[in-house]
PDB file of C-alpha atoms and ligand atoms in Angstrom:
ATOM      1  CA  MET A 182       9.920   8.043  17.892  1.00  0.00           C
ATOM      2  CA  ASN A 183       6.600   9.326  15.886  1.00  0.00           C
ATOM      3  CA  GLU A 184       3.333   9.970  17.255  1.00  0.00           C
ATOM      4  CA  MET A 185       1.797   6.435  15.671  1.00  0.00           C
ATOM      5  CA  PHE A 186       4.481   4.908  17.428  1.00  0.00           C
ATOM      6  CA  ASN A 187       3.897   6.920  20.802  1.00  0.00           C
ATOM      7  CA  MET A 188       0.083   6.535  20.784  1.00  0.00           C
ATOM      8  CA  ILE A 189       0.812   2.668  20.561  1.00  0.00           C
ATOM      9  CA  ILE A 190       2.698   2.162  23.517  1.00  0.00           C
ATOM     10  CA  LYS A 191      -0.291   4.179  25.736  1.00  0.00           C
ATOM     11  CA  GLU A 192      -2.369   1.213  24.308  1.00  0.00           C
ATOM     12  CA  VAL A 193      -0.191  -1.334  25.142  1.00  0.00           C
ATOM     13  CA  LYS A 194       0.402  -0.195  28.749  1.00  0.00           C
ATOM     14  CA  LYS A 195      -3.689   0.465  28.581  1.00  0.00           C
ATOM     15  CA  ILE A 196      -4.228  -3.239  27.658  1.00  0.00           C
ATOM     16  CA  LEU A 197      -1.500  -4.347  30.387  1.00  0.00           C
ATOM     17  CA  LYS A 198      -4.060  -2.500  32.908  1.00  0.00           C
ATOM     18  CA  LEU A 199      -6.929  -4.729  32.181  1.00  0.00           C
ATOM     19  CA  ASP A 200      -8.415  -7.172  34.506  1.00  0.00           C
ATOM     20  CA  VAL A 201      -7.856 -10.513  31.637  1.00  0.00           C
ATOM     21  CA  SER A 202      -5.519 -13.085  31.702  1.00  0.00           C
ATOM     22  CA  ASN A 203      -1.588 -12.731  30.543  1.00  0.00           C
ATOM     23  CA  ASP A 204      -2.415 -14.759  27.596  1.00  0.00           C
ATOM     24  CA  LYS A 205      -5.491 -12.652  26.422  1.00  0.00           C
ATOM     25  CA  LYS A 206      -2.682  -9.255  26.859  1.00  0.00           C
ATOM     26  CA  LEU A 207      -0.410 -10.733  24.102  1.00  0.00           C
ATOM     27  CA  GLN A 208      -3.045 -11.367  22.300  1.00  0.00           C
ATOM     28  CA  LEU A 209      -4.615  -8.059  21.959  1.00  0.00           C
ATOM     29  CA  VAL A 210      -0.998  -6.891  22.081  1.00  0.00           C
ATOM     30  CA  CYS A 211      -0.152  -8.742  18.275  1.00  0.00           C
ATOM     31  CA  ASN A 212      -4.068  -7.458  17.210  1.00  0.00           C
ATOM     32  CA  LEU A 213      -3.238  -3.833  18.012  1.00  0.00           C
ATOM     33  CA  LEU A 214       0.052  -3.786  16.409  1.00  0.00           C
ATOM     34  CA  ARG A 215      -0.887  -5.479  13.331  1.00  0.00           C
ATOM     35  CA  ASN A 216      -3.989  -3.317  12.744  1.00  0.00           C
ATOM     36  CA  SER A 217      -2.339  -0.143  13.671  1.00  0.00           C
ATOM     37  CA  VAL A 218       0.998  -0.019  11.833  1.00  0.00           C
ATOM     38  CA  PRO A 219       0.527  -0.571   7.522  1.00  0.00           C
ATOM     39  CA  HIS A 220       3.961  -2.519   7.487  1.00  0.00           C
ATOM     40  CA  TYR A 221       3.561  -5.080   9.890  1.00  0.00           C
ATOM     41  CA  ASP A 222       1.304  -8.303   7.992  1.00  0.00           C
ATOM     42  CA  TRP A 223       2.384 -10.881  10.797  1.00  0.00           C
ATOM     43  CA  VAL A 224       3.190 -10.259  14.477  1.00  0.00           C
ATOM     44  CA  GLY A 225       3.698 -13.108  16.555  1.00  0.00           C
ATOM     45  CA  PHE A 226       5.260 -13.688  20.108  1.00  0.00           C
ATOM     46  CA  TYR A 227       7.616 -16.844  20.835  1.00  0.00           C
ATOM     47  CA  LEU A 228       8.687 -17.953  24.097  1.00  0.00           C
ATOM     48  CA  VAL A 229      11.237 -19.326  25.431  1.00  0.00           C
ATOM     49  CA  ASP A 230      10.134 -23.149  26.571  1.00  0.00           C
ATOM     50  CA  LYS A 231      10.620 -23.475  29.579  1.00  0.00           C
ATOM     51  CA  ASN A 232      10.837 -27.565  29.338  1.00  0.00           C
ATOM     52  CA  LYS A 233      13.246 -27.149  26.941  1.00  0.00           C
ATOM     53  CA  PRO A 234      15.454 -23.784  27.541  1.00  0.00           C
ATOM     54  CA  GLU A 235      17.005 -23.749  23.887  1.00  0.00           C
ATOM     55  CA  GLU A 236      13.905 -23.935  21.683  1.00  0.00           C
ATOM     56  CA  LEU A 237      10.519 -21.183  20.875  1.00  0.00           C
ATOM     57  CA  VAL A 238       6.885 -21.848  21.237  1.00  0.00           C
ATOM     58  CA  LEU A 239       5.084 -19.921  19.304  1.00  0.00           C
ATOM     59  CA  ALA A 240       2.563 -18.362  21.829  1.00  0.00           C
ATOM     60  CA  THR A 241       0.303 -16.020  20.341  1.00  0.00           C
ATOM     61  CA  PHE A 242       0.201 -14.574  16.657  1.00  0.00           C
ATOM     62  CA  ASP A 243      -2.481 -12.362  14.287  1.00  0.00           C
ATOM     63  CA  GLY A 244      -1.776 -12.711  10.526  1.00  0.00           C
ATOM     64  CA  GLU A 245      -1.420 -16.267   8.488  1.00  0.00           C
ATOM     65  CA  PRO A 246      -1.345 -19.158  10.125  1.00  0.00           C
ATOM     66  CA  THR A 247       2.864 -20.680  10.113  1.00  0.00           C
ATOM     67  CA  GLU A 248       3.824 -23.762  10.194  1.00  0.00           C
ATOM     68  CA  HIS A 249       6.610 -22.454  12.381  1.00  0.00           C
ATOM     69  CA  VAL A 250       5.323 -23.410  16.122  1.00  0.00           C
ATOM     70  CA  ARG A 251       9.083 -24.668  17.500  1.00  0.00           C
ATOM     71  CA  ILE A 252      12.327 -22.643  16.247  1.00  0.00           C
ATOM     72  CA  SER A 253      15.343 -24.163  17.860  1.00  0.00           C
ATOM     73  CA  PHE A 254      17.460 -21.228  18.824  1.00  0.00           C
ATOM     74  CA  GLY A 255      19.988 -20.709  15.798  1.00  0.00           C
ATOM     75  CA  GLY A 256      17.179 -21.722  13.464  1.00  0.00           C
ATOM     76  CA  GLY A 257      16.185 -18.936  11.087  1.00  0.00           C
ATOM     77  CA  ILE A 258      15.991 -15.383  12.280  1.00  0.00           C
ATOM     78  CA  CYS A 259      14.146 -16.177  15.385  1.00  0.00           C
ATOM     79  CA  GLY A 260      16.476 -18.554  16.424  1.00  0.00           C
ATOM     80  CA  GLN A 261      19.607 -16.543  15.344  1.00  0.00           C
ATOM     81  CA  ALA A 262      17.654 -13.132  17.683  1.00  0.00           C
ATOM     82  CA  ALA A 263      16.969 -15.972  20.257  1.00  0.00           C
ATOM     83  CA  GLU A 264      21.049 -17.246  20.136  1.00  0.00           C
ATOM     84  CA  GLN A 265      22.733 -13.738  20.503  1.00  0.00           C
ATOM     85  CA  GLU A 266      20.081 -12.228  21.812  1.00  0.00           C
ATOM     86  CA  LYS A 267      19.741  -9.107  20.033  1.00  0.00           C
ATOM     87  CA  THR A 268      17.183  -7.581  17.462  1.00  0.00           C
ATOM     88  CA  PHE A 269      17.854  -8.713  13.955  1.00  0.00           C
ATOM     89  CA  ILE A 270      16.299  -6.195  11.096  1.00  0.00           C
ATOM     90  CA  VAL A 271      16.161  -8.591   7.676  1.00  0.00           C
ATOM     91  CA  GLN A 272      14.628  -6.177   4.991  1.00  0.00           C
ATOM     92  CA  ASP A 273      15.167  -8.350   2.307  1.00  0.00           C
ATOM     93  CA  VAL A 274      13.983 -12.276   3.288  1.00  0.00           C
ATOM     94  CA  THR A 275      15.617 -13.294  -0.097  1.00  0.00           C
ATOM     95  CA  ARG A 276      19.444 -12.067   1.186  1.00  0.00           C
ATOM     96  CA  GLU A 277      19.249 -14.444   4.653  1.00  0.00           C
ATOM     97  CA  ASN A 278      20.714 -18.111   4.137  1.00  0.00           C
ATOM     98  CA  ASN A 279      19.146 -18.905   7.401  1.00  0.00           C
ATOM     99  CA  TYR A 280      15.792 -18.260   7.175  1.00  0.00           C
ATOM    100  CA  LEU A 281      12.888 -20.474   8.142  1.00  0.00           C
ATOM    101  CA  ALA A 282      10.007 -19.142   5.290  1.00  0.00           C
ATOM    102  CA  CYS A 283       5.875 -18.284   6.934  1.00  0.00           C
ATOM    103  CA  SER A 284       4.551 -17.039   3.403  1.00  0.00           C
ATOM    104  CA  ALA A 285       5.328 -16.484   0.013  1.00  0.00           C
ATOM    105  CA  ARG A 286       3.902 -13.059   0.679  1.00  0.00           C
ATOM    106  CA  VAL A 287       6.712 -12.075   3.566  1.00  0.00           C
ATOM    107  CA  LYS A 288       9.435 -10.139   1.626  1.00  0.00           C
ATOM    108  CA  SER A 289      11.170  -8.461   4.981  1.00  0.00           C
ATOM    109  CA  GLU A 290      10.849  -9.330   8.594  1.00  0.00           C
ATOM    110  CA  ILE A 291      11.950  -7.986  12.175  1.00  0.00           C
ATOM    111  CA  VAL A 292      12.782  -9.957  15.503  1.00  0.00           C
ATOM    112  CA  VAL A 293      13.067  -8.118  19.098  1.00  0.00           C
ATOM    113  CA  PRO A 294      14.045 -10.124  21.933  1.00  0.00           C
ATOM    114  CA  ILE A 295      12.002  -9.908  25.373  1.00  0.00           C
ATOM    115  CA  PHE A 296      14.179 -10.266  28.716  1.00  0.00           C
ATOM    116  CA  ARG A 297      12.708 -10.467  32.057  1.00  0.00           C
ATOM    117  CA  ASN A 298      15.151 -10.078  35.329  1.00  0.00           C
ATOM    118  CA  LYS A 299      17.930  -9.771  31.981  1.00  0.00           C
ATOM    119  CA  LYS A 300      17.591 -13.099  30.568  1.00  0.00           C
ATOM    120  CA  LEU A 301      15.533 -13.564  27.440  1.00  0.00           C
ATOM    121  CA  VAL A 302      11.903 -14.959  27.729  1.00  0.00           C
ATOM    122  CA  GLY A 303      10.929 -14.593  24.251  1.00  0.00           C
ATOM    123  CA  GLU A 304      10.718 -12.802  21.607  1.00  0.00           C
ATOM    124  CA  ILE A 305       8.492 -10.315  18.792  1.00  0.00           C
ATOM    125  CA  ASP A 306       8.331 -10.924  15.617  1.00  0.00           C
ATOM    126  CA  ILE A 307       6.841  -9.100  12.918  1.00  0.00           C
ATOM    127  CA  ASP A 308       7.137 -10.044   8.963  1.00  0.00           C
ATOM    128  CA  SER A 309       5.857  -7.605   6.326  1.00  0.00           C
ATOM    129  CA  HIS A 310       4.881  -7.797   2.803  1.00  0.00           C
ATOM    130  CA  LYS A 311       7.173  -4.749   1.950  1.00  0.00           C
ATOM    131  CA  LEU A 312      10.493  -4.967   1.068  1.00  0.00           C
ATOM    132  CA  ALA A 313      13.013  -3.140   3.559  1.00  0.00           C
ATOM    133  CA  PRO A 314      10.316  -1.205   5.675  1.00  0.00           C
ATOM    134  CA  PHE A 315      11.957  -1.137   8.736  1.00  0.00           C
ATOM    135  CA  THR A 316      13.511   1.937  10.502  1.00  0.00           C
ATOM    136  CA  GLU A 317      15.583   2.861  13.191  1.00  0.00           C
ATOM    137  CA  ASN A 318      11.703   4.323  14.630  1.00  0.00           C
ATOM    138  CA  ASP A 319      10.877   0.306  14.423  1.00  0.00           C
ATOM    139  CA  LYS A 320      13.417  -1.129  16.492  1.00  0.00           C
ATOM    140  CA  ILE A 321      13.496   1.601  19.112  1.00  0.00           C
ATOM    141  CA  PHE A 322       9.399   0.988  19.120  1.00  0.00           C
ATOM    142  CA  LEU A 323       9.835  -2.680  19.440  1.00  0.00           C
ATOM    143  CA  GLU A 324      12.181  -2.356  21.809  1.00  0.00           C
ATOM    144  CA  LYS A 325       9.906  -0.823  24.041  1.00  0.00           C
ATOM    145  CA  ILE A 326       6.839  -2.271  23.682  1.00  0.00           C
ATOM    146  CA  ALA A 327       9.575  -5.092  24.526  1.00  0.00           C
ATOM    147  CA  GLU A 328      10.089  -4.146  27.604  1.00  0.00           C
ATOM    148  CA  ILE A 329       7.205  -3.690  28.488  1.00  0.00           C
ATOM    149  CA  ILE A 330       5.281  -6.285  27.881  1.00  0.00           C
ATOM    150  CA  ALA A 331       8.014  -8.670  29.577  1.00  0.00           C
ATOM    151  CA  GLU A 332       5.551  -8.125  32.886  1.00  0.00           C
ATOM    152  CA  VAL A 333       2.911 -10.639  31.066  1.00  0.00           C
ATOM    153  CA  ILE A 334       5.625 -13.237  30.244  1.00  0.00           C
ATOM    154  CA  GLU A 335       5.107 -15.894  32.971  1.00  0.00           C
TER     155      GLU A 335
HETATM  156  N1  LIG B 475      10.509 -16.696   9.296  1.00  0.00           N
HETATM  157  C1  LIG B 475      11.099 -17.002  10.912  1.00  0.00           C
HETATM  158  C2  LIG B 475       9.845 -17.898  10.810  1.00  0.00           C
HETATM  159  C3  LIG B 475       8.953 -17.535  11.877  1.00  0.00           C
HETATM  160  S1  LIG B 475       7.676 -17.380  10.877  1.00  0.00           S
HETATM  161  O1  LIG B 475       8.030 -15.891  10.471  1.00  0.00           O
HETATM  162  C4  LIG B 475       6.098 -16.047  11.822  1.00  0.00           C
HETATM  163  C5  LIG B 475      12.406 -17.344  10.957  1.00  0.00           C
HETATM  164  O2  LIG B 475      13.172 -16.964   9.757  1.00  0.00           O
HETATM  165  O3  LIG B 475      12.730 -17.585  12.685  1.00  0.00           O
END
């Protein structure tokens, strides 16, 4: 993984130690990711709804507001990643049939599941205005972030 990603992981660990609410920690991680990585234009956390387990609810985000505040498992890239419990990388959203558009500027997306005690509890969702910007490094990096932040998802 490159130096920038290693630095961000250190910063995320610092955020988790702050004396603030878990929601605030997630918000700070969103802000950090969006501000630090040039190809991350929208960063959000969707969490599995405890009352409706087959549904994701948008918890916090940094970027343009989206109408997709609730997403059913199987719907869109987020819903597919939740259903299959695996990372989804879509390098060109115009080639993905099962896609929920948030903004016309978005060209690509990565969705990484978050597990706690081996159970899916949420996802990191990142949109980019660039075409095909995501590499294996983004996947490794974001899966690491998902592992670290799982502890603040209740
Ligand atoms: N594009 C996503 C929906 C969420 S927005 O990107 C914020 C999807 O297809 O699931």
